[in-house]
JSON list of C-alpha atoms in Angstrom, two decimals:
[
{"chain": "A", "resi": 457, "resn": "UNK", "atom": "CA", "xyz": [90.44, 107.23, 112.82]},
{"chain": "A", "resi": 458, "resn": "UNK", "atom": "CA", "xyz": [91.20, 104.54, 115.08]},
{"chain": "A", "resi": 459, "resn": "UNK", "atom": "CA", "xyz": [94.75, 103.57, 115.19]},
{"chain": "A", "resi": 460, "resn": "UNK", "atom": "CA", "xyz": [96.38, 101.05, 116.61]},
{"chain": "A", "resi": 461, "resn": "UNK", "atom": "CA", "xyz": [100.07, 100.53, 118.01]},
{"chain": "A", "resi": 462, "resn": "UNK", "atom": "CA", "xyz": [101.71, 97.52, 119.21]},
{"chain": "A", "resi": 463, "resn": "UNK", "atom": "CA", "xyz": [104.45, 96.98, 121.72]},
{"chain": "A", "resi": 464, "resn": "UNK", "atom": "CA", "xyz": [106.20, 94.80, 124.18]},
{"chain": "A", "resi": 465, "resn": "UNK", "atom": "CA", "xyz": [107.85, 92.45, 121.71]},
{"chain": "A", "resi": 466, "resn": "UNK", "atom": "CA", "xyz": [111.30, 91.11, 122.00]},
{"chain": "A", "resi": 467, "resn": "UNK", "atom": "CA", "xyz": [113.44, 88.53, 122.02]},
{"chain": "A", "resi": 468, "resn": "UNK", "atom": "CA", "xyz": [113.52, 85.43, 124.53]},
{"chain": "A", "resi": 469, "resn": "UNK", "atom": "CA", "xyz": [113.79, 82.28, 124.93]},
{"chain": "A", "resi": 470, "resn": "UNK", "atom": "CA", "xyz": [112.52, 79.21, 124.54]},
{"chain": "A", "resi": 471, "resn": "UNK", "atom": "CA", "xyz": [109.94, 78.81, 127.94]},
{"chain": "A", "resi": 472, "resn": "UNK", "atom": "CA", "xyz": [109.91, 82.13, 128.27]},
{"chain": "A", "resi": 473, "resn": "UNK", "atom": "CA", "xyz": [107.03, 85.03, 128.39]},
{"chain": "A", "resi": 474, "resn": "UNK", "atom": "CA", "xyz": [106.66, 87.98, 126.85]},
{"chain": "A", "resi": 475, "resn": "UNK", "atom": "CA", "xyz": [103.35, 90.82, 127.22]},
{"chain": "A", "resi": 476, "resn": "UNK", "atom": "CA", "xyz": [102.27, 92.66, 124.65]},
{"chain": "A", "resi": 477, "resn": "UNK", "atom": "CA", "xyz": [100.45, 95.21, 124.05]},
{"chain": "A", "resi": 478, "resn": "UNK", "atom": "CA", "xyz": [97.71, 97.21, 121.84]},
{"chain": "A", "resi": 479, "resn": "UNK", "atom": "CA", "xyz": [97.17, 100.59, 122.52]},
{"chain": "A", "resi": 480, "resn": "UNK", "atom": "CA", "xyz": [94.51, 102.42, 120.92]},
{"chain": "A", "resi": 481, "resn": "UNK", "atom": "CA", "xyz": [94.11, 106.27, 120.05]},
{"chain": "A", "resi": 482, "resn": "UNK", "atom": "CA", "xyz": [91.62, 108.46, 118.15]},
{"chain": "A", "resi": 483, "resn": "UNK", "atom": "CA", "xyz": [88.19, 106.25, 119.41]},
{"chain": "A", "resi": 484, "resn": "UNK", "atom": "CA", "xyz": [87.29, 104.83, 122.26]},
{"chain": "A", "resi": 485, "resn": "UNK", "atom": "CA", "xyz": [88.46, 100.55, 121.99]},
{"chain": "A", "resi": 486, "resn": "UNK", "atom": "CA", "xyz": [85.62, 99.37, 123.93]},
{"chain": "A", "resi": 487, "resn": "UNK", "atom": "CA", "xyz": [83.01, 99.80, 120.64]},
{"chain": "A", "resi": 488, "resn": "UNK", "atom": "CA", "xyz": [85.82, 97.43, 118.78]},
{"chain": "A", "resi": 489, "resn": "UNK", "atom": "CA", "xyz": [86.42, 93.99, 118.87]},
{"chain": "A", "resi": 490, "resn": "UNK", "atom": "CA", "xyz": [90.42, 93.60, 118.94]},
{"chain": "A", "resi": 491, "resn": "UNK", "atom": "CA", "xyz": [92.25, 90.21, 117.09]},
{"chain": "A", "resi": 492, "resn": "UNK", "atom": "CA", "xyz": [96.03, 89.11, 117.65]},
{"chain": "A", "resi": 493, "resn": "UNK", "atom": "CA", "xyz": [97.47, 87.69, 114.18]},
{"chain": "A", "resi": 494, "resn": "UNK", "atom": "CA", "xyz": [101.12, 87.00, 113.87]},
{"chain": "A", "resi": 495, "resn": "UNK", "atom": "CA", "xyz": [103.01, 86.50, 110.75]},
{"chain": "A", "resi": 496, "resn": "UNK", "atom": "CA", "xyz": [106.22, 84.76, 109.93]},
{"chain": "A", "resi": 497, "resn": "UNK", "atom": "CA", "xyz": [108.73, 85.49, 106.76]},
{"chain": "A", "resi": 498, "resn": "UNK", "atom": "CA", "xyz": [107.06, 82.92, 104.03]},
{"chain": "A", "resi": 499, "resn": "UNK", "atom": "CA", "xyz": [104.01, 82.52, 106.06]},
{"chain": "A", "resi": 500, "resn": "UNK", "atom": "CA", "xyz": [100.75, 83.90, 105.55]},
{"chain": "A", "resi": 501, "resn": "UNK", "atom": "CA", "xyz": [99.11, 86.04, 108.38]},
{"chain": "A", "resi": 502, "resn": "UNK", "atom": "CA", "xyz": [97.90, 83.36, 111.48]},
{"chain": "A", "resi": 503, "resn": "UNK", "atom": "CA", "xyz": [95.23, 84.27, 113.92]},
{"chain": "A", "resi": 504, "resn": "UNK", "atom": "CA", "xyz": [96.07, 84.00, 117.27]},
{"chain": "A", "resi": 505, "resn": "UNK", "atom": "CA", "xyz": [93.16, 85.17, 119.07]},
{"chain": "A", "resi": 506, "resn": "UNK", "atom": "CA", "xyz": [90.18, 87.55, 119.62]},
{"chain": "A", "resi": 507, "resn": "UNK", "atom": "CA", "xyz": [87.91, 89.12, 122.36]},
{"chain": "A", "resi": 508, "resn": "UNK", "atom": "CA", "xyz": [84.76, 90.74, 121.93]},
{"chain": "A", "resi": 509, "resn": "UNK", "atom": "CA", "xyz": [84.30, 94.36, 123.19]},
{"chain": "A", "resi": 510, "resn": "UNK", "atom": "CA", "xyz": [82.79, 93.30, 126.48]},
{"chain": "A", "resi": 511, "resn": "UNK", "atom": "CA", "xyz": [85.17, 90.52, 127.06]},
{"chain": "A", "resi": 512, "resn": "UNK", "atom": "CA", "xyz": [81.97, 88.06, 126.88]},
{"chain": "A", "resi": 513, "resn": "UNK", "atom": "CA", "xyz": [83.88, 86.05, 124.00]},
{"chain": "A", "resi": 514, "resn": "UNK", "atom": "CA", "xyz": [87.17, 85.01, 123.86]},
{"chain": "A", "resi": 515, "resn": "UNK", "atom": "CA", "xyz": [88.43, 82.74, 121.02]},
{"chain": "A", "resi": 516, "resn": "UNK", "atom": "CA", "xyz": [92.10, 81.06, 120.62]},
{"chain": "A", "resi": 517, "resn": "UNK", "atom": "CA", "xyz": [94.03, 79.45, 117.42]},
{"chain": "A", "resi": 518, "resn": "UNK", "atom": "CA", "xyz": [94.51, 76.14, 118.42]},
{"chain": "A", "resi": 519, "resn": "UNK", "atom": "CA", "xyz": [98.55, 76.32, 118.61]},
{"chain": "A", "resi": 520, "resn": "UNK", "atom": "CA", "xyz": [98.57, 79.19, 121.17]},
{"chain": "A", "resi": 521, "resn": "UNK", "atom": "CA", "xyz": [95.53, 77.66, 123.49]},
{"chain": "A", "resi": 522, "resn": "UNK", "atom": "CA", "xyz": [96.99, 77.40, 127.05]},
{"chain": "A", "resi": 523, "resn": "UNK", "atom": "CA", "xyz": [99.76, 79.07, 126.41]},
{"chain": "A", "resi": 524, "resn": "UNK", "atom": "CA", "xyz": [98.31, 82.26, 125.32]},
{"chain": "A", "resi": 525, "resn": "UNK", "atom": "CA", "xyz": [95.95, 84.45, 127.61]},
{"chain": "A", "resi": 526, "resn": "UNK", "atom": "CA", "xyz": [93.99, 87.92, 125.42]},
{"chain": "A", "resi": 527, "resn": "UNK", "atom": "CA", "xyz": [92.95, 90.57, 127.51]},
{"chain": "A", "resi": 528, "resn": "UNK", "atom": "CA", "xyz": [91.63, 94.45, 127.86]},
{"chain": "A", "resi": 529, "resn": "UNK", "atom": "CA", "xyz": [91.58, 97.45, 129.51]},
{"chain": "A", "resi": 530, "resn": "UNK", "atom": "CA", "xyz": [88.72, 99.54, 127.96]},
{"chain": "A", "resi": 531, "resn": "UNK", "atom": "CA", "xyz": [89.36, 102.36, 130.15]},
{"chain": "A", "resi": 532, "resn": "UNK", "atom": "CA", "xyz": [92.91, 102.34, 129.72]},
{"chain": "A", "resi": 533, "resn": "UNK", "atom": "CA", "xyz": [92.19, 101.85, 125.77]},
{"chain": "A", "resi": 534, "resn": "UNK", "atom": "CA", "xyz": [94.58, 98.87, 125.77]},
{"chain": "A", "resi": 535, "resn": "UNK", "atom": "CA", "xyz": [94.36, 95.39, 125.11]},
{"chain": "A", "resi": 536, "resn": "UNK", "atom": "CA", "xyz": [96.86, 92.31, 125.75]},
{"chain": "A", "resi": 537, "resn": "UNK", "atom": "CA", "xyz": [98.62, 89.02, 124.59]},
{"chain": "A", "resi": 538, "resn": "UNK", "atom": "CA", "xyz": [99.86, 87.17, 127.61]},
{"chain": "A", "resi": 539, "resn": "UNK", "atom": "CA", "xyz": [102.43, 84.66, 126.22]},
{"chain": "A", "resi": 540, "resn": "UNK", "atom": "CA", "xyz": [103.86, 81.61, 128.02]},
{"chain": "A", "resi": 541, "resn": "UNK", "atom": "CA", "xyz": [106.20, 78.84, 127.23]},
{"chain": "A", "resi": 542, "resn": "UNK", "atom": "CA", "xyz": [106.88, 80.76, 124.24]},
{"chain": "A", "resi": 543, "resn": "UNK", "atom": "CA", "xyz": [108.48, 78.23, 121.70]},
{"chain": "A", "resi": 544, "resn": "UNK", "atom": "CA", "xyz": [110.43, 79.05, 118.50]},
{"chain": "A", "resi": 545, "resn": "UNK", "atom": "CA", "xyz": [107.34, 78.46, 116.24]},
{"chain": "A", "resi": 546, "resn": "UNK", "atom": "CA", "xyz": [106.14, 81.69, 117.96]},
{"chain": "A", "resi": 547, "resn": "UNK", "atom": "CA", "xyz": [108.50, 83.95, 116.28]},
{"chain": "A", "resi": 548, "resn": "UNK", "atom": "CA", "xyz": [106.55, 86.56, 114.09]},
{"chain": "A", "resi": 549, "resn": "UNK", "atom": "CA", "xyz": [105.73, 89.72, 113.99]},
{"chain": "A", "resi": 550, "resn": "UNK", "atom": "CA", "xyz": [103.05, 90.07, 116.00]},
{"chain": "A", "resi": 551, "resn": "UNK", "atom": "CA", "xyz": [99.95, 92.39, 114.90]},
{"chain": "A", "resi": 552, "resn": "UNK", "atom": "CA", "xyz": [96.63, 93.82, 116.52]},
{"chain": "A", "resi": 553, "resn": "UNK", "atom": "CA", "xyz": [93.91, 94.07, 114.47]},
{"chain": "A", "resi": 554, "resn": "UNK", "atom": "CA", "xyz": [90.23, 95.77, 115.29]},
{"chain": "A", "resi": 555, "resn": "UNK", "atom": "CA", "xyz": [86.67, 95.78, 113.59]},
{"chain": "A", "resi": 556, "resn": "UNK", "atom": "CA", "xyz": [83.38, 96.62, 115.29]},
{"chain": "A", "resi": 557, "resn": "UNK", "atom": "CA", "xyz": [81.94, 93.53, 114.62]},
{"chain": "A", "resi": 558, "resn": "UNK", "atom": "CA", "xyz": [82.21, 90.18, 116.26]},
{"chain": "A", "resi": 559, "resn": "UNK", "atom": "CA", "xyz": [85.33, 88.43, 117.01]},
{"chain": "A", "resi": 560, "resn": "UNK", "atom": "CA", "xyz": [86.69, 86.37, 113.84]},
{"chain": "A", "resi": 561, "resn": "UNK", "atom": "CA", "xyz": [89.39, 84.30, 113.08]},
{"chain": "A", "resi": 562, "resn": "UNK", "atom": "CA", "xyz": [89.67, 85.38, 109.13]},
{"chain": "A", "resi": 563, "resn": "UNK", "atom": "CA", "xyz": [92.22, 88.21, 108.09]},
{"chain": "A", "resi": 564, "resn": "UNK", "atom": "CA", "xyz": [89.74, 89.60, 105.93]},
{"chain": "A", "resi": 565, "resn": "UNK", "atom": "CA", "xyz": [87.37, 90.84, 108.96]},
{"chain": "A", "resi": 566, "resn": "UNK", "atom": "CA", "xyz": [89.64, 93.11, 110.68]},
{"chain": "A", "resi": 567, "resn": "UNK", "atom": "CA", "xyz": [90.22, 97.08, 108.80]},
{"chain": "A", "resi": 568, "resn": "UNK", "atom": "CA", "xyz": [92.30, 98.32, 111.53]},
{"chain": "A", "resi": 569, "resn": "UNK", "atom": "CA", "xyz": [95.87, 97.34, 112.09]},
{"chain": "A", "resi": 570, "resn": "UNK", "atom": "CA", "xyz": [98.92, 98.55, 113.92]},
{"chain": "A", "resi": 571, "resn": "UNK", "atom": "CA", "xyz": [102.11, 97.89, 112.45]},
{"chain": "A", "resi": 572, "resn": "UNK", "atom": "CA", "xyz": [103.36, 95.13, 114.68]},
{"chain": "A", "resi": 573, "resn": "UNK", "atom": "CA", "xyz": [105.58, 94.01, 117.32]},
{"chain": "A", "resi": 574, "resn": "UNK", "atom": "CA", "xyz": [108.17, 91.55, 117.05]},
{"chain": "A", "resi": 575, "resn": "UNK", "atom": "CA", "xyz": [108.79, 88.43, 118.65]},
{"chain": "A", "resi": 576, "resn": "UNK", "atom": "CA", "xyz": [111.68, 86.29, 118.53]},
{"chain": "A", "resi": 577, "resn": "UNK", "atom": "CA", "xyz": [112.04, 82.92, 120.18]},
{"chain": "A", "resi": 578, "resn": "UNK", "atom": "CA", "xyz": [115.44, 81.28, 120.39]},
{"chain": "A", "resi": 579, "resn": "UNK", "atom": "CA", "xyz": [115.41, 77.59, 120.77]}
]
């Protein structure tokens, strides 16, 4: 019943930033974990990044760390993806993804998704 819908995708470029965001209907987000994967044509789906329901753990694929920044708003039922010094590796579509267990990097963990936002970096 939860569903998810992304936004705040577009295209930039190179250095530049770009917010997007998750927002949730039909439950309440704070009882879900929420993921950011991204996927490129001929790729398979990459993690990006997770944060528990409370914030308390925040986890990063190791080609967005510094650059990227995950965040919520429980009572707002929204979460984020701040991204920086967005490069043209970065282009994908870029998905949320819940579960109401812990924070994962695997695909396979999440059994909520929105239908994604894109992002296109131009070099």
């Amino acid at each position: 019943q939860l569903q998810l819908v992304e936004s705040g995708g577009g295209l930039v470029q190179a250095g530049d930033s770009l917010m997007a965001s998750c927002s949730a209907s039909g439950r309440d987000i704070h009882d879900y974990s929420i993921a950011w994967f991204r996927q490129a044509p001929g790729r398979e789906r990459e993690f990006v990044s997770a944060i528990s329901r409370w914030a308390n753990r925040v986890i990063y694929a190791d080609s967005v760390k510094s650059r990227f920044t995950i965040s919520r708003n429980n009572p707002k039922n929204t979460a984020y993806l701040q991204m920086t010094s967005l490069e043209p590796d970065d282009t994908a579509v870029y998905f949320c993804a819940a579960n109401l267990r812990q924070v994962s990097r695997e695909v396979g963990q999440y059994n909520i998704w929105g239908r994604g936002t894109h992002v296109t970096v131009s070099a």
